[in-house]
PDB file of C-alpha atoms and ligand atoms in Angstrom:
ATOM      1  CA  UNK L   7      21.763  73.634  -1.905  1.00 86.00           C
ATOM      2  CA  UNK L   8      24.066  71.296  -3.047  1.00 92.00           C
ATOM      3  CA  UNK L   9      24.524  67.807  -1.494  1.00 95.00           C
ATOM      4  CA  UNK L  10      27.894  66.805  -0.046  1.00 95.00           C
ATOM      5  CA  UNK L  11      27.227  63.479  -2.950  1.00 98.00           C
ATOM      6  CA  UNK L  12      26.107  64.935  -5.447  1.00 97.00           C
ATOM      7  CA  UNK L  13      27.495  62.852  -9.196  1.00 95.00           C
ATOM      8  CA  UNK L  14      29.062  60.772  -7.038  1.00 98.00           C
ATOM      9  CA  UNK L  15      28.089  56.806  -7.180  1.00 98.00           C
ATOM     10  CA  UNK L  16      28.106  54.207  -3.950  1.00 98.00           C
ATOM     11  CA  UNK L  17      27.793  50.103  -3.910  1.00 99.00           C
ATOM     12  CA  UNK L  18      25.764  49.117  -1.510  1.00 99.00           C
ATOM     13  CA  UNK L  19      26.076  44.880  -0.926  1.00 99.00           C
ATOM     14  CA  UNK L  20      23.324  43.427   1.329  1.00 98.00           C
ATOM     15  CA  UNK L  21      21.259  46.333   1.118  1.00 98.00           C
ATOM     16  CA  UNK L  22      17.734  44.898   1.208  1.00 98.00           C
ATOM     17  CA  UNK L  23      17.262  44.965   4.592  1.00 98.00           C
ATOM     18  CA  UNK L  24      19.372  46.205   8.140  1.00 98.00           C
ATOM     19  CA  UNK L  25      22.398  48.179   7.753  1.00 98.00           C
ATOM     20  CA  UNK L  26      23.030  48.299   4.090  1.00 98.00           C
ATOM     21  CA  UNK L  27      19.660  49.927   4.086  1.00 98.00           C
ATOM     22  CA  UNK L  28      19.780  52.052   5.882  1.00 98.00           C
ATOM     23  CA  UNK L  29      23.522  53.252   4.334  1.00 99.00           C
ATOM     24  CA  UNK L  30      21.424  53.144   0.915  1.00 99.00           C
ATOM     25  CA  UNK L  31      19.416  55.816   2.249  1.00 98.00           C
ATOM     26  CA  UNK L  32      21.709  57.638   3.829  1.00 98.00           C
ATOM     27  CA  UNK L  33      23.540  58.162   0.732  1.00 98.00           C
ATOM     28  CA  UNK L  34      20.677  59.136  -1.459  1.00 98.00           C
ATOM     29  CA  UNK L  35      19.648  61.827   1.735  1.00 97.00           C
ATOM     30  CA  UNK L  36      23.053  63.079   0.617  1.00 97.00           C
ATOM     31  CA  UNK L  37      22.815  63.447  -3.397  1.00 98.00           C
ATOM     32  CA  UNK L  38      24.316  59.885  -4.837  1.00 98.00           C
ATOM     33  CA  UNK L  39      23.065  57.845  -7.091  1.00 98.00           C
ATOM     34  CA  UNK L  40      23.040  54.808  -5.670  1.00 98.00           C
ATOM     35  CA  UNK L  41      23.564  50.938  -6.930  1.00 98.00           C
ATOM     36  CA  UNK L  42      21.503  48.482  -4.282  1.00 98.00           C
ATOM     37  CA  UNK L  43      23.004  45.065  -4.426  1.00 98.00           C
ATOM     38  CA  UNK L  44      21.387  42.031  -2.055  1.00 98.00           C
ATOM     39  CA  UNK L  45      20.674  37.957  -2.989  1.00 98.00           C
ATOM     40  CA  UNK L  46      17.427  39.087  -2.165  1.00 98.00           C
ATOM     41  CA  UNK L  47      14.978  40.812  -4.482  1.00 98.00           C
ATOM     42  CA  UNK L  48      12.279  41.757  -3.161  1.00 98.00           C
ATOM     43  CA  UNK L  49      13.655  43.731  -0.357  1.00 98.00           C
ATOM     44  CA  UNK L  50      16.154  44.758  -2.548  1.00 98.00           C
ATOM     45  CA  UNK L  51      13.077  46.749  -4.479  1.00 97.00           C
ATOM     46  CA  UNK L  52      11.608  47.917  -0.901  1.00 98.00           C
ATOM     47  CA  UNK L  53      15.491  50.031  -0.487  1.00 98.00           C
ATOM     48  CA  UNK L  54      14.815  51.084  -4.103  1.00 98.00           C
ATOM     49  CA  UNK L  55      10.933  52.544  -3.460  1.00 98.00           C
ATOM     50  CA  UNK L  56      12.151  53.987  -0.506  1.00 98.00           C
ATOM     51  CA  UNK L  57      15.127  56.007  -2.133  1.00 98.00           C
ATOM     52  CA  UNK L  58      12.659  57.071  -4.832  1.00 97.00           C
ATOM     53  CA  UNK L  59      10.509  58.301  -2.250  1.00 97.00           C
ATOM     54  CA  UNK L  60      13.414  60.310  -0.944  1.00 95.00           C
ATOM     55  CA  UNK L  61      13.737  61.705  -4.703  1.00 96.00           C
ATOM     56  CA  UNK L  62      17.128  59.920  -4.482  1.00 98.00           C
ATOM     57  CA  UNK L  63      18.169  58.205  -7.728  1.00 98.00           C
ATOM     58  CA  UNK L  64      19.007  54.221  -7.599  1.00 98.00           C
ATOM     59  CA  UNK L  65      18.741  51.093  -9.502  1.00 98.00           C
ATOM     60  CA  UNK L  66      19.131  47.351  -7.919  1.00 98.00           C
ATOM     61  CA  UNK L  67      20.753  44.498  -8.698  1.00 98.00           C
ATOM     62  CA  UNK L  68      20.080  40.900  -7.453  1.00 98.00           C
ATOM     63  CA  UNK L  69      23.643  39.672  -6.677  1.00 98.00           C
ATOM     64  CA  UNK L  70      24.904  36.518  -4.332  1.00 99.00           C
ATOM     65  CA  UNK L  71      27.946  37.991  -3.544  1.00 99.00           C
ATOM     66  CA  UNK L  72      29.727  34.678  -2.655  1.00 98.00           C
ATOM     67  CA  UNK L  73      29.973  34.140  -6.361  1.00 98.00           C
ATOM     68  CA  UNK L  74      32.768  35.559  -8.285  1.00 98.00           C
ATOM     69  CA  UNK L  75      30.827  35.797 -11.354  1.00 98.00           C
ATOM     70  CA  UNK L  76      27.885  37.394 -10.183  1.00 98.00           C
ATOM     71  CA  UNK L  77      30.142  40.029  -8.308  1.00 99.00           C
ATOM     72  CA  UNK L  78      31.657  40.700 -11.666  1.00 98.00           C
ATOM     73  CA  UNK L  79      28.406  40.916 -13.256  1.00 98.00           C
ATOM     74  CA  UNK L  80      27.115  43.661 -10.627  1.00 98.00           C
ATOM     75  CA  UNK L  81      30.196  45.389 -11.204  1.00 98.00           C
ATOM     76  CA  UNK L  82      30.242  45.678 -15.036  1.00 98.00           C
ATOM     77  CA  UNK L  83      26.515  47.480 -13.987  1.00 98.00           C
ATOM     78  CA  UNK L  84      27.295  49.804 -11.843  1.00 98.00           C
ATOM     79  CA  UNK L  85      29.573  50.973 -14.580  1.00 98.00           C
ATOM     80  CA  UNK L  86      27.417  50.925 -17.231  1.00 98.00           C
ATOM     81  CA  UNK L  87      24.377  52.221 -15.174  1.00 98.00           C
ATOM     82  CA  UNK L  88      26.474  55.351 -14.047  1.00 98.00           C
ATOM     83  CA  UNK L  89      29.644  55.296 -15.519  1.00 97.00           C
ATOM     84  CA  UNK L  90      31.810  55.201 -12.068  1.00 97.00           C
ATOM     85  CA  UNK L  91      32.146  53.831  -8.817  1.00 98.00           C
ATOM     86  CA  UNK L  92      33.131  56.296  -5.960  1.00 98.00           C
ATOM     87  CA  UNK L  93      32.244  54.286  -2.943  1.00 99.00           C
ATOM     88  CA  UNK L  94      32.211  50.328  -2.507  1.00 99.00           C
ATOM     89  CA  UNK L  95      30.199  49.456   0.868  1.00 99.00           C
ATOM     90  CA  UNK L  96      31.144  45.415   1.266  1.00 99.00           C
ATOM     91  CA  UNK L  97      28.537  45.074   4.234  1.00 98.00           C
ATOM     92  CA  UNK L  98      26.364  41.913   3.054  1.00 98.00           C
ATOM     93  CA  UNK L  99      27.009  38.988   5.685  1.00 98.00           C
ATOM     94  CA  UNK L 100      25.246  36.376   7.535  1.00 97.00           C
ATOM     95  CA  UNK L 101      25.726  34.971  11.046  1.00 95.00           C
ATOM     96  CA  UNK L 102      25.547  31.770  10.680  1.00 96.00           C
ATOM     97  CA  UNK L 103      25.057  28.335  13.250  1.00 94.00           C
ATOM     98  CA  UNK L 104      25.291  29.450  16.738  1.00 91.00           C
ATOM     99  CA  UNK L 105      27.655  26.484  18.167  1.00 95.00           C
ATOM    100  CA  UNK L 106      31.239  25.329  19.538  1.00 98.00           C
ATOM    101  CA  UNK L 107      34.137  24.403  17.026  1.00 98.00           C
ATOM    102  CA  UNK L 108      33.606  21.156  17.813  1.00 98.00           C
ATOM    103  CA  UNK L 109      29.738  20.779  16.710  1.00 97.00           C
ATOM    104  CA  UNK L 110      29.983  23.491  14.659  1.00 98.00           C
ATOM    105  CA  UNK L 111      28.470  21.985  11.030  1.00 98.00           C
ATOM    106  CA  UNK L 112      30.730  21.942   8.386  1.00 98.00           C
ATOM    107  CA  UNK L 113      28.567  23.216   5.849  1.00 98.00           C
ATOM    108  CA  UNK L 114      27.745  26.442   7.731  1.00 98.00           C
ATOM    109  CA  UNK L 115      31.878  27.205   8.022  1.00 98.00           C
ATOM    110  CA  UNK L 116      31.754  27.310   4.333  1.00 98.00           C
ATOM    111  CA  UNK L 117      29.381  29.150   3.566  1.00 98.00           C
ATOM    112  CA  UNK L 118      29.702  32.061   6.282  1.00 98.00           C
ATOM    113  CA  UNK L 119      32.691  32.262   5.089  1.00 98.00           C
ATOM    114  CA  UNK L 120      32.310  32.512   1.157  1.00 98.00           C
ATOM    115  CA  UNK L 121      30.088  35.150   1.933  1.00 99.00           C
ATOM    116  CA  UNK L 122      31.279  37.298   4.590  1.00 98.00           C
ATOM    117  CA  UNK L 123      34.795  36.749   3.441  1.00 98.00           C
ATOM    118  CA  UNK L 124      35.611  35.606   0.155  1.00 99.00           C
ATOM    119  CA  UNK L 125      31.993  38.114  -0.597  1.00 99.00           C
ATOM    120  CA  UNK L 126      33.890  41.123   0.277  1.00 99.00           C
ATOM    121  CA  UNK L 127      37.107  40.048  -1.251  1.00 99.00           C
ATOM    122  CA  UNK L 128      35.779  39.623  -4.631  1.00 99.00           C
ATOM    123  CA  UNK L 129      33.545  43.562  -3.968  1.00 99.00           C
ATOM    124  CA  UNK L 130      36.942  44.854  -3.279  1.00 98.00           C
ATOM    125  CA  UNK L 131      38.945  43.209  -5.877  1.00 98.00           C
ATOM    126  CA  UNK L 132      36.594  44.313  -8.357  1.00 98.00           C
ATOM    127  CA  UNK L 133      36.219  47.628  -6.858  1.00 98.00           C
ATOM    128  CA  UNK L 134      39.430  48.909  -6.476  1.00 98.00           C
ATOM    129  CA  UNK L 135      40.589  47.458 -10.043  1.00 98.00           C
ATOM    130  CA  UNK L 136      37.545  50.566 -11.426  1.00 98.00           C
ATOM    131  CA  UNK L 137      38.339  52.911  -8.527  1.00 98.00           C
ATOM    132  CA  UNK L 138      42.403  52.941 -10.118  1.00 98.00           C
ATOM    133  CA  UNK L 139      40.962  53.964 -13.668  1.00 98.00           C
ATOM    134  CA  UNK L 140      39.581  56.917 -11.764  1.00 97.00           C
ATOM    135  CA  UNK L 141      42.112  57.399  -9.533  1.00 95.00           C
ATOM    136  CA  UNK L 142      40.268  57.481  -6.474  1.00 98.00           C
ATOM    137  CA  UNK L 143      37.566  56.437  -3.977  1.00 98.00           C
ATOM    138  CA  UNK L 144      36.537  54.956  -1.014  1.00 98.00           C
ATOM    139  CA  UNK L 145      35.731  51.458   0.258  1.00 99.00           C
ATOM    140  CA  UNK L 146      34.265  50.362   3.812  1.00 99.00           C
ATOM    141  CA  UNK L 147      33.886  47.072   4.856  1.00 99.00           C
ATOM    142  CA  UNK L 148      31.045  46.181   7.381  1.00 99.00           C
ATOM    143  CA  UNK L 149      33.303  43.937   9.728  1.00 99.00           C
ATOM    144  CA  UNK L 150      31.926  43.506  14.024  1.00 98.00           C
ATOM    145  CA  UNK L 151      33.029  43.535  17.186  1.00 98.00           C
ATOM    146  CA  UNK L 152      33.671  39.967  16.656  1.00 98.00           C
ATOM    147  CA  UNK L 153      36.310  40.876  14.573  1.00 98.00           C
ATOM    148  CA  UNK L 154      38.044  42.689  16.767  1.00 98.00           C
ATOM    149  CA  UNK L 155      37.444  40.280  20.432  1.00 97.00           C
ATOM    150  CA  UNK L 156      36.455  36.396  19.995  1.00 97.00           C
ATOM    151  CA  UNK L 157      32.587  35.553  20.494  1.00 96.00           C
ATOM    152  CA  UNK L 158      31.692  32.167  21.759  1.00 95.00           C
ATOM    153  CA  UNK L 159      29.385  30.255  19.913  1.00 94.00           C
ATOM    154  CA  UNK L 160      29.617  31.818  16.616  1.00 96.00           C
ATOM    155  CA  UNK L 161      33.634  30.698  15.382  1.00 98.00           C
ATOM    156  CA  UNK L 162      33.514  30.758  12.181  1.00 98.00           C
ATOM    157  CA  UNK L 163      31.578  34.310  11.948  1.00 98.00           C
ATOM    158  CA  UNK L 164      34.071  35.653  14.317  1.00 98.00           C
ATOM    159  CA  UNK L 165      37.016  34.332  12.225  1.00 98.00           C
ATOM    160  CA  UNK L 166      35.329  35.417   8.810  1.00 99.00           C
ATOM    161  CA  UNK L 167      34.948  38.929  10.442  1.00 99.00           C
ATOM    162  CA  UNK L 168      38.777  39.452  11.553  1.00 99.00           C
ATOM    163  CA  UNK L 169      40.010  38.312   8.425  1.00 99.00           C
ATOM    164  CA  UNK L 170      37.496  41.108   6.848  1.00 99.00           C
ATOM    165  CA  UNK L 171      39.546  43.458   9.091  1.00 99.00           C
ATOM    166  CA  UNK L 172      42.813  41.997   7.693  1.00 99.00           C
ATOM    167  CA  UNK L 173      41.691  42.394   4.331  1.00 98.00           C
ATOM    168  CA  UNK L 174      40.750  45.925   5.111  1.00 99.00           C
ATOM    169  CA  UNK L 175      44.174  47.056   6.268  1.00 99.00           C
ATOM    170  CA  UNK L 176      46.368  45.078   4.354  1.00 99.00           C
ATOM    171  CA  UNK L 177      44.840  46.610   1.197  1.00 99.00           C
ATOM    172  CA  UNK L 178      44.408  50.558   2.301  1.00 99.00           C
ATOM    173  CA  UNK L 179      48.528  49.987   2.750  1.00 99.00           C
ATOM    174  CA  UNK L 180      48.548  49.329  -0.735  1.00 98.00           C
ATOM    175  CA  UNK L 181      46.546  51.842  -2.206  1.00 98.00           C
ATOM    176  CA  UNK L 182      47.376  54.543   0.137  1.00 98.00           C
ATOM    177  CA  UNK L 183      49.354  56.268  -2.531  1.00 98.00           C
ATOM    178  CA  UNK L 184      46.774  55.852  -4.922  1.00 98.00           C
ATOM    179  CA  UNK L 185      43.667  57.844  -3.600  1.00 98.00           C
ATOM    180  CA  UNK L 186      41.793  54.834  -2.076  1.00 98.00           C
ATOM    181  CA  UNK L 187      40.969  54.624   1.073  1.00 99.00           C
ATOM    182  CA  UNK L 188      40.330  51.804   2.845  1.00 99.00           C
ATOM    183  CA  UNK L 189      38.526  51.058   6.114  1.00 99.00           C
ATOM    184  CA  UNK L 190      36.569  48.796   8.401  1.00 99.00           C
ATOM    185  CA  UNK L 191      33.635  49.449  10.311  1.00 99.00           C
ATOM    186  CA  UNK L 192      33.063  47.448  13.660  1.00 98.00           C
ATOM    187  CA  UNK L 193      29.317  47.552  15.057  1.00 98.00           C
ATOM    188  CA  UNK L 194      28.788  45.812  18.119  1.00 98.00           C
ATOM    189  CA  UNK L 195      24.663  44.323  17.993  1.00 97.00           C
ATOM    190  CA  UNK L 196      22.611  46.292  16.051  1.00 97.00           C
ATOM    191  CA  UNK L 197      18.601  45.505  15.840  1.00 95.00           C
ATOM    192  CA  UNK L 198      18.340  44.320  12.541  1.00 95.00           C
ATOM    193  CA  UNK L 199      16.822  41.197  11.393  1.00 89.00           C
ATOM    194  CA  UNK L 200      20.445  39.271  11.613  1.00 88.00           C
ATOM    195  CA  UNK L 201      21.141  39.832  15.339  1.00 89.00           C
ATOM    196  CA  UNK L 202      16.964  39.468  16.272  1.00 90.00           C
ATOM    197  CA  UNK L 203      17.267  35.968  15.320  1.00 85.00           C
ATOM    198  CA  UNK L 204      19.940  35.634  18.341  1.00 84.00           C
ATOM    199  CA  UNK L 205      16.637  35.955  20.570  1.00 87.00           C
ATOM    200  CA  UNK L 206      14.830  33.496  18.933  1.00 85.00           C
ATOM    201  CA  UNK L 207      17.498  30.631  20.128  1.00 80.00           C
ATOM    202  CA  UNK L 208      17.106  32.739  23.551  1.00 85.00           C
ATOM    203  CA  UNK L 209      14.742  35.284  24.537  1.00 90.00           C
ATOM    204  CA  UNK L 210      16.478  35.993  27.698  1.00 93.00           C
ATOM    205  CA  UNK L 211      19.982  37.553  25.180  1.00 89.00           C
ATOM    206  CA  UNK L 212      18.139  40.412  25.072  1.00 92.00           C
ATOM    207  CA  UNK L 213      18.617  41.556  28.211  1.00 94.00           C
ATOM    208  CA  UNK L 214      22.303  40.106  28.946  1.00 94.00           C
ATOM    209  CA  UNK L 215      23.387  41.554  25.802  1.00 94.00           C
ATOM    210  CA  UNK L 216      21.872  44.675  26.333  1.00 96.00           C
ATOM    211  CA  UNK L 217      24.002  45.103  29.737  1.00 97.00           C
ATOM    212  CA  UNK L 218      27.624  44.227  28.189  1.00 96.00           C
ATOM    213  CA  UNK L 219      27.412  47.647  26.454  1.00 98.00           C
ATOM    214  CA  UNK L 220      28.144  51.003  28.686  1.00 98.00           C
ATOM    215  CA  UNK L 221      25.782  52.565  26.663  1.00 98.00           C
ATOM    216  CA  UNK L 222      22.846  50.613  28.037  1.00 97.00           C
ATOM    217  CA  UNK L 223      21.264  50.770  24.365  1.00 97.00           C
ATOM    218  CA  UNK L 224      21.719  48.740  21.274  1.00 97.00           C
ATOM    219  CA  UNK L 225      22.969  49.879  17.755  1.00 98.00           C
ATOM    220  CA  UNK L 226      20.852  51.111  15.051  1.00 98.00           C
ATOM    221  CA  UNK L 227      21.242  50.645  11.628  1.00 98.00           C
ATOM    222  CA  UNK L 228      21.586  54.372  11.159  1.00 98.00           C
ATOM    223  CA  UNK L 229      24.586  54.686  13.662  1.00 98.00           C
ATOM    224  CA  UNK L 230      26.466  52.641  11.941  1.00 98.00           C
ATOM    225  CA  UNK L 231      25.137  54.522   8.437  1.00 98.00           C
ATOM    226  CA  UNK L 232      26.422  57.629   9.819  1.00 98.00           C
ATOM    227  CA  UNK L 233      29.458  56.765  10.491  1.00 98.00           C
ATOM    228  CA  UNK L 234      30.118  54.919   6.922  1.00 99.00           C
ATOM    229  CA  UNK L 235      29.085  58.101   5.604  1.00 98.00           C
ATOM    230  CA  UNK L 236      31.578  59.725   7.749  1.00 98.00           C
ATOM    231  CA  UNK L 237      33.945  57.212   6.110  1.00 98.00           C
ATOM    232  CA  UNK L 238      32.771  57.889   2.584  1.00 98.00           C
ATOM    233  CA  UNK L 239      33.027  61.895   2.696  1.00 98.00           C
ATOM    234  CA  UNK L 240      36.188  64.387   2.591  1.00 97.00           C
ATOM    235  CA  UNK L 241      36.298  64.812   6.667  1.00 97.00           C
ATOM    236  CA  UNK L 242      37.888  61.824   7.121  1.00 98.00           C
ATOM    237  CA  UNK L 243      40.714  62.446   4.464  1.00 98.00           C
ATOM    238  CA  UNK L 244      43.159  61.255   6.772  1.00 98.00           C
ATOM    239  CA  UNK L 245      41.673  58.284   7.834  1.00 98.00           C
ATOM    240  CA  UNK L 246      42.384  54.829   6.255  1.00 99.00           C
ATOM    241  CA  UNK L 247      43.497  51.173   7.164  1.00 99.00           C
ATOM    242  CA  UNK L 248      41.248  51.660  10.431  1.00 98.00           C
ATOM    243  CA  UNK L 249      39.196  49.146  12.187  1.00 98.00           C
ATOM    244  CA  UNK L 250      36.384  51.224  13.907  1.00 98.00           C
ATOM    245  CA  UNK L 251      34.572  50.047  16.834  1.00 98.00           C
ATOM    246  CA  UNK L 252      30.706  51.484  16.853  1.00 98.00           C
ATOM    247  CA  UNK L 253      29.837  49.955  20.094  1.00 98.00           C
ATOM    248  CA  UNK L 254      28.861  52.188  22.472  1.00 98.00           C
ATOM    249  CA  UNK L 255      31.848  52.094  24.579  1.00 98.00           C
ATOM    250  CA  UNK L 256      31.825  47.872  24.712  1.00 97.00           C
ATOM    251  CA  UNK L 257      35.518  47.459  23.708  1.00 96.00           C
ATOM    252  CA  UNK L 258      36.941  50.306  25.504  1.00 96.00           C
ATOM    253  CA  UNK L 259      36.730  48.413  28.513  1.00 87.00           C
TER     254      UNK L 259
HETATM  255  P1  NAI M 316      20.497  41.864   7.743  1.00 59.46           P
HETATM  256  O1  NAI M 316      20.241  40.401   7.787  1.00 59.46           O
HETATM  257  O2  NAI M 316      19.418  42.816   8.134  1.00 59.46           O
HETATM  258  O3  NAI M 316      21.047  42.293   6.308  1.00 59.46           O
HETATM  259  C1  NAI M 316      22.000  41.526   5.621  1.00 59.46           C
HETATM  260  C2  NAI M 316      21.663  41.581   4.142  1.00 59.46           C
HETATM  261  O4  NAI M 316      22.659  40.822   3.442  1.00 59.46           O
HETATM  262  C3  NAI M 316      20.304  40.964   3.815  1.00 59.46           C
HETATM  263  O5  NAI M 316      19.532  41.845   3.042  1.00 59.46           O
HETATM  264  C4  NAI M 316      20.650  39.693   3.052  1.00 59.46           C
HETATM  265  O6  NAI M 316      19.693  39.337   2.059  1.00 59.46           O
HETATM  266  C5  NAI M 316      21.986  40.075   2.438  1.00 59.46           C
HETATM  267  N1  NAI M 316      22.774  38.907   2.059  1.00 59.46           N
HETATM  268  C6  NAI M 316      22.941  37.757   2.758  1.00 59.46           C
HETATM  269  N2  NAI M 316      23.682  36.888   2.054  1.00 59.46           N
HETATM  270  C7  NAI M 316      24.000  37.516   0.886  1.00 59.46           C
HETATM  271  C8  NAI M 316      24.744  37.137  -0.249  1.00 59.46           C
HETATM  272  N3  NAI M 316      25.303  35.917  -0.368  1.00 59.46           N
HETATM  273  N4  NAI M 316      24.879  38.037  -1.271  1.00 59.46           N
HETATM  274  C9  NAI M 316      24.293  39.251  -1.180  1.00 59.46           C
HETATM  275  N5  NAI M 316      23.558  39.659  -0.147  1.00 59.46           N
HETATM  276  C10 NAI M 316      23.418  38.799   0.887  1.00 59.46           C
HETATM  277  O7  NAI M 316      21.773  42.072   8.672  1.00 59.46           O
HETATM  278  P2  NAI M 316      22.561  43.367   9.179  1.00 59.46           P
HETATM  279  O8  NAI M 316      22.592  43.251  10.648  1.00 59.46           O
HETATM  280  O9  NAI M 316      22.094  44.596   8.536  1.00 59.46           O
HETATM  281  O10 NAI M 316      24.024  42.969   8.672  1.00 59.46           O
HETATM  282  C11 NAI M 316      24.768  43.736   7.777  1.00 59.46           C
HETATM  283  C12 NAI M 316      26.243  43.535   8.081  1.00 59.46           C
HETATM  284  O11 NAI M 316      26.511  44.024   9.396  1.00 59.46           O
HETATM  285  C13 NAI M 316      26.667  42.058   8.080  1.00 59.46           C
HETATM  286  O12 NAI M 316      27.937  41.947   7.441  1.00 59.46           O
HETATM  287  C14 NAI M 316      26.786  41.725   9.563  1.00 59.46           C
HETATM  288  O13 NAI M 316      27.700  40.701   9.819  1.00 59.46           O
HETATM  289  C15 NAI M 316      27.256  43.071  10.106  1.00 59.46           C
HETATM  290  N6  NAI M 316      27.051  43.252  11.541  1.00 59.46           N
HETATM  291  C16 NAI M 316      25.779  43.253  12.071  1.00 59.46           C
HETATM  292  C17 NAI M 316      25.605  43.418  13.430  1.00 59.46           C
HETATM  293  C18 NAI M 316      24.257  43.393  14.071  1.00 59.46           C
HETATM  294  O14 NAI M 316      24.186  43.285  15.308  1.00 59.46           O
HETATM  295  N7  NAI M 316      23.172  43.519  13.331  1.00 59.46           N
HETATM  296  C19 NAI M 316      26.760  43.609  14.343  1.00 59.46           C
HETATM  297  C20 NAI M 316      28.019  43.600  13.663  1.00 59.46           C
HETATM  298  C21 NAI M 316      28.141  43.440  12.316  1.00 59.46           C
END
């Protein structure tokens, strides 16, 4: 049978490891050939073995998507690796210090914000400037809940990730007429390697994090997969400029 992906061709950023993995995977479970972008290599190559062992098709490339001209390089090969770019998945982030405004260090503001904002700006630039020459595709941001509610002790992640959301809306009202579509996803904590490192400041997070969230369980990376997916494929034709909480009913209340 043919998959729902099939000649179709997603960006994955930050894929090594977490949620961009598993979103890597995802797509090659559902026929695309897929482009694996992270800083780091050698997970980066993990995602790739795994797809292969999936008989999926992918390639990798080692990208630090704070830089503009590394974004640009990844960008001229996903083109020339496949030809097109159908789906841009701007999900590679860090969490940076854990702190109030007033300690917070400097340094860290910087750089959680060239990546997790001026990172997906530059994906997304670059992205929709190939998706026009095709006239179409789909782009989904990997924001938080933190960019949709404030979250003490982590400012400047909070701040990157609501501007993420900002980016995401303002530009799916541009390029509604065009095809693209445009849209945010908001996980609330999700075990991957960036939110376990939250317990190693504080073992004891586990459980009070655990019991903010009505569904008593956290995230995994494949929740938040499936719903990019979602995001990606023709059911959601309607859907763009949204900021979508996966958070198992934590901002409802
Ligand atoms: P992770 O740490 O498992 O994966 C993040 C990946 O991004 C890593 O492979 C890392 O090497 C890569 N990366 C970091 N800096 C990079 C850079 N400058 N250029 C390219 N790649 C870079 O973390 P996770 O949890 O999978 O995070 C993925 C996204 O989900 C992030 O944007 C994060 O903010 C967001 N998120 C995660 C939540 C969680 O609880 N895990 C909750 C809400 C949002």
């Amino acid at each position: 049978m043919r998959k729902p992906f099939t000649d179709q061709v997603a960006l994955v950023t930050g894929a090594a490891s977490g949620i961009g993995r598993a979103t890597a995977l995802a797509f090659a479970n559902m026929g695309a050939r897929v482009i694996v972008s992270d800083i780091n290599p050698e997970g980066g190559k993990e995602t790739l073995s795994l797809i292969e062992g999936l008989d999926g098709e992918a390639v990798f490339c080692q990208t630090d998507v704070s830089q503009l001209g590394e974004v640009k390089k990844l960008m001229e090969f996903c083109v020339s690796s496949y030809g097109r770019l159908d789906y841009g998945i701007n999900n590679a982030g860090i969490g940076g210090a854990w702190g109030k405004i007033a300690e917070y260090p400097i340094e860290e503001y910087h750089q959680v914000m060239k990546v997790n904002l001026d990172g997906v700006f530059y994906c997304m630039q670059l992205e929709i400037q190939q998706m026009l020459k095709q006239e179409g595709g789909a782009i989904v941001n990997v924001a938080s809940i933190a960019g949709l509610k404030g979250l003490a002790n982590s400012g400047p992640y909070s701040a990157s990730k609501h501007a993420v959301i900002g980016l995401s809306k303002s530009a799916a009202l541009e390029y509604a007429r065009k095809n693209i579509r445009i849209n945010a996803v908001c996980p609330v904590y999700t075990r991957t390697p960036l939110f376990e490192k939250i317990f190693e400041v504080d073992a004891s997070y586990e459980q009070k994090l655990l019991s903010l969230i009505p569904m008593k369980r956290y995230g995994t990376p494949e929740d938040i997969a499936s719903a990019i997916i979602w995001l990606c494929s023709s059911q959601s034709d309607f859907v763009t400029g949204q900021a979508i909480a996966l958070d198992g009913g934590l901002t409802a209340g």
